[in-house]
Amino acid sequence: MIAKREKRKKIFYVPGMISLVLIPLFCFYHFYKVDAFKVYGAIDLSLPNKGDFEKYKVETLRKYKVYKFSGNEFEDKKKLNEMRFYLRKLRKEKDTINGIKLQYNSKTNYDTFIRTLDILTIEKAPTWGIFDDDIYVIANSNTPKKTKKDTIEYHRMNCGTGELMRQQAYWEQKNRKEEEARAFQVTFFAQKWQLIFCGYFGLILLNIFTLVKFNKNQNYNQK
């Protein structure tokens, strides 16, 4: 006679199943809380010396067309577009009489300031500088006058915003962002490996302990 095989109960490892579902959620929640996936950026700016700014009388050097940014998103966007075309006109005509003055206040949106810098870079503003809460933009003729040589020593005003410096800052920022994107995963796990390892090791110990205890109880009940 063939003995009837006893049907054994299927073992469902509940702690392991719960871990597979919850642990990734806890990890993502922790990463979100510590801003692990947040990408930081930077702007490379050079500010003119206050003494030089006053010495060369930049505030009265041109007849400035003033654009005031009050914080109204629609109006500020409209003024930025107007400023873009006016800057393009100054640069094309090499206007040495007129200029642009951009005024900001505590209500101005940060995005407006960033978009201003983008416009100055894209439109290749000849010379511009930041002083207090204002930005001054001026064009030049690029045609030096022929003068007799003398012994007078001339000092060129350097606002730190020349074409070369702008281009260099732009490419440095672009390369930095690409490098940060490539190295993000490596640097992240290098900084968080201890926390991840401790959590994972603790999970392993917990699962082993639960599994051993569960199997002992099953063997005891079968006897």
Coordinates of C-alpha atoms in Angstrom, one line a residue:
M1 CA 0.0 0.0 0.0
I2 CA 1.3 3.4 -0.9
A3 CA 1.4 5.7 2.0
K4 CA -0.5 8.9 1.5
R5 CA 1.9 11.8 1.3
E6 CA 1.2 14.5 3.8
K7 CA 0.6 17.9 2.1
R8 CA 2.9 20.4 3.7
K9 CA 2.1 24.0 4.1
K10 CA 3.8 26.4 1.8
I11 CA 6.2 28.7 3.6
F12 CA 5.7 32.4 2.9
Y13 CA 8.6 34.5 4.1
V14 CA 6.6 37.5 5.1
P15 CA 9.4 39.7 6.5
G16 CA 11.4 39.2 3.3
M17 CA 8.4 40.2 1.1
I18 CA 7.7 43.2 3.2
S19 CA 11.4 44.2 3.0
L20 CA 11.5 44.0 -0.7
V21 CA 8.6 46.5 -0.9
L22 CA 9.2 48.9 1.9
I23 CA 13.0 49.2 2.0
P24 CA 13.3 50.9 -1.4
L25 CA 10.5 53.3 -0.4
F26 CA 12.3 54.2 2.8
C27 CA 15.6 54.7 0.9
F28 CA 13.9 57.1 -1.6
Y29 CA 12.2 58.9 1.2
H30 CA 15.5 59.4 3.0
F31 CA 17.2 60.6 -0.2
Y32 CA 14.4 63.0 -0.8
K33 CA 14.7 64.4 2.8
V34 CA 18.4 65.0 2.5
D35 CA 18.1 66.5 -1.0
A36 CA 20.4 63.8 -2.4
F37 CA 19.1 64.2 -5.9
K38 CA 19.1 68.0 -5.9
V39 CA 21.5 69.5 -8.4
Y40 CA 23.3 72.7 -7.4
G41 CA 24.5 75.4 -9.8
A42 CA 26.6 78.4 -9.5
I43 CA 27.1 81.7 -11.3
D44 CA 30.6 83.1 -11.8
L45 CA 30.4 86.9 -11.4
S46 CA 33.0 89.6 -11.0
L47 CA 32.1 92.9 -9.3
P48 CA 33.8 96.2 -10.1
N49 CA 35.7 98.0 -7.5
K50 CA 33.6 100.8 -6.0
G51 CA 36.5 103.3 -6.3
D52 CA 36.9 102.6 -10.0
F53 CA 33.2 102.8 -10.6
E54 CA 33.1 106.2 -9.1
K55 CA 36.4 107.3 -10.6
Y56 CA 35.2 106.7 -14.1
K57 CA 31.8 108.1 -13.4
V58 CA 29.9 105.2 -14.9
E59 CA 26.6 106.5 -13.5
T60 CA 26.8 109.5 -15.8
L61 CA 29.0 108.0 -18.6
R62 CA 26.0 107.4 -20.9
K63 CA 22.4 108.5 -21.3
Y64 CA 20.9 105.4 -19.8
K65 CA 17.5 103.9 -20.7
V66 CA 16.2 102.6 -17.3
Y67 CA 14.3 99.4 -16.9
K68 CA 12.9 98.8 -13.4
F69 CA 11.9 95.3 -12.4
S70 CA 9.1 95.4 -9.8
G71 CA 8.5 91.7 -9.3
N72 CA 5.5 91.5 -11.6
E73 CA 6.2 88.5 -13.7
F74 CA 4.3 89.6 -16.8
E75 CA 5.7 93.2 -16.8
D76 CA 9.2 92.1 -16.0
K77 CA 9.2 89.6 -18.9
K78 CA 8.0 92.3 -21.2
K79 CA 10.8 94.7 -20.1
L80 CA 13.4 92.0 -20.5
N81 CA 12.3 91.5 -24.2
E82 CA 12.4 95.3 -24.7
M83 CA 15.9 95.4 -23.1
R84 CA 17.1 92.6 -25.4
F85 CA 16.2 94.4 -28.6
Y86 CA 17.5 97.7 -27.3
L87 CA 20.8 96.1 -26.4
R88 CA 21.0 94.5 -29.8
K89 CA 20.5 98.0 -31.3
L90 CA 23.2 99.5 -29.2
R91 CA 25.7 96.8 -30.1
K92 CA 24.9 96.9 -33.8
E93 CA 25.2 100.7 -34.0
K94 CA 28.2 100.8 -31.6
D95 CA 26.4 103.5 -29.7
T96 CA 28.8 105.5 -27.4
I97 CA 26.1 107.9 -26.2
N98 CA 23.3 105.8 -24.9
G99 CA 23.3 102.9 -22.5
I100 CA 21.1 100.6 -20.4
K101 CA 20.5 100.7 -16.7
L102 CA 18.7 97.8 -15.0
Q103 CA 17.2 98.4 -11.6
Y104 CA 16.2 95.7 -9.1
N105 CA 14.7 95.8 -5.7
S106 CA 13.7 93.4 -2.9
K107 CA 10.5 92.4 -4.8
T108 CA 12.3 91.4 -7.9
N109 CA 12.2 87.7 -8.7
Y110 CA 15.5 85.8 -8.7
D111 CA 14.5 84.3 -12.0
T112 CA 14.4 87.7 -13.6
F113 CA 18.0 88.4 -12.5
I114 CA 19.2 85.1 -14.0
R115 CA 17.4 85.7 -17.2
T116 CA 19.0 89.1 -17.4
L117 CA 22.5 87.5 -17.2
D118 CA 21.4 85.0 -19.9
I119 CA 20.4 87.9 -22.2
L120 CA 23.7 89.7 -21.6
T121 CA 25.6 86.6 -22.5
I122 CA 23.5 85.6 -25.5
E123 CA 23.5 89.1 -27.0
K124 CA 27.2 89.5 -26.2
A125 CA 26.8 92.8 -24.4
P126 CA 30.1 94.7 -24.9
T127 CA 30.6 96.0 -21.4
W128 CA 28.4 95.6 -18.3
G129 CA 28.9 95.8 -14.6
I130 CA 26.9 95.4 -11.4
F131 CA 26.9 98.1 -8.8
D132 CA 24.6 98.0 -5.7
D133 CA 21.2 96.9 -7.0
D134 CA 21.8 98.0 -10.6
I135 CA 23.4 96.7 -13.8
Y136 CA 24.9 99.2 -16.2
V137 CA 25.4 98.2 -19.9
I138 CA 27.4 100.3 -22.4
A139 CA 28.6 99.8 -25.9
N140 CA 31.7 101.0 -27.6
S141 CA 32.8 102.0 -31.0
N142 CA 35.8 99.5 -31.3
T143 CA 37.5 102.1 -33.4
P144 CA 40.4 103.6 -31.4
K145 CA 41.5 107.2 -32.3
K146 CA 45.0 107.8 -33.6
T147 CA 46.9 109.8 -31.1
K148 CA 50.5 110.9 -30.7
K149 CA 52.6 108.9 -28.4
D150 CA 53.2 110.5 -25.0
T151 CA 54.4 109.6 -21.6
I152 CA 51.1 109.6 -19.9
E153 CA 50.1 106.3 -18.5
Y154 CA 46.5 105.3 -19.1
H155 CA 44.6 102.8 -17.0
R156 CA 41.8 100.9 -18.6
M157 CA 38.7 100.4 -16.5
N158 CA 38.1 96.7 -15.8
C159 CA 34.7 95.8 -14.6
G160 CA 35.4 92.1 -14.8
T161 CA 32.8 91.7 -17.5
G162 CA 34.8 91.7 -20.7
E163 CA 34.0 89.4 -23.6
L164 CA 36.7 86.9 -22.7
M165 CA 35.7 86.6 -19.1
R166 CA 32.1 86.1 -20.0
Q167 CA 32.8 83.4 -22.4
Q168 CA 35.3 81.7 -20.1
A169 CA 32.7 81.8 -17.2
Y170 CA 30.0 80.4 -19.5
W171 CA 32.1 77.4 -20.6
E172 CA 33.4 76.8 -17.2
Q173 CA 29.9 76.6 -15.8
K174 CA 28.8 74.3 -18.6
N175 CA 31.7 72.0 -18.1
R176 CA 31.2 72.0 -14.4
K177 CA 27.5 70.9 -14.7
E178 CA 28.4 68.1 -17.1
E179 CA 31.1 66.9 -14.8
E180 CA 28.8 67.0 -11.8
A181 CA 26.2 65.0 -13.7
R182 CA 28.7 62.3 -14.5
A183 CA 30.2 62.1 -11.1
F184 CA 26.9 62.3 -9.2
Q185 CA 26.3 58.7 -8.6
V186 CA 29.9 58.0 -7.6
T187 CA 30.1 60.8 -5.1
F188 CA 26.7 60.1 -3.7
F189 CA 27.4 56.5 -2.8
A190 CA 30.9 57.4 -1.6
Q191 CA 29.3 59.7 0.9
K192 CA 26.4 57.5 1.9
W193 CA 28.0 54.1 1.8
Q194 CA 28.3 53.7 5.5
L195 CA 24.6 54.4 6.1
I196 CA 23.5 52.2 3.3
F197 CA 25.8 49.4 4.4
C198 CA 24.6 49.5 8.0
G199 CA 21.0 49.4 7.0
Y200 CA 21.5 46.6 4.6
F201 CA 23.6 44.6 7.1
G202 CA 20.9 45.1 9.8
L203 CA 18.3 43.9 7.3
I204 CA 20.3 40.7 6.6
L205 CA 20.6 39.9 10.4
L206 CA 16.9 40.5 10.9
N207 CA 15.9 38.3 8.1
I208 CA 18.3 35.5 9.2
F209 CA 17.0 35.6 12.8
T210 CA 13.4 35.6 11.7
L211 CA 14.0 32.8 9.2
V212 CA 15.7 30.6 11.8
K213 CA 13.0 31.2 14.4
F214 CA 10.3 30.5 11.8
N215 CA 11.9 27.2 10.8
K216 CA 12.3 26.1 14.4
N217 CA 8.6 26.7 15.0
Q218 CA 7.7 24.7 11.9
N219 CA 9.9 21.7 12.9
Y220 CA 8.5 21.7 16.4
N221 CA 4.9 21.7 15.2
Q222 CA 5.6 18.8 12.8
K223 CA 6.9 16.5 15.5

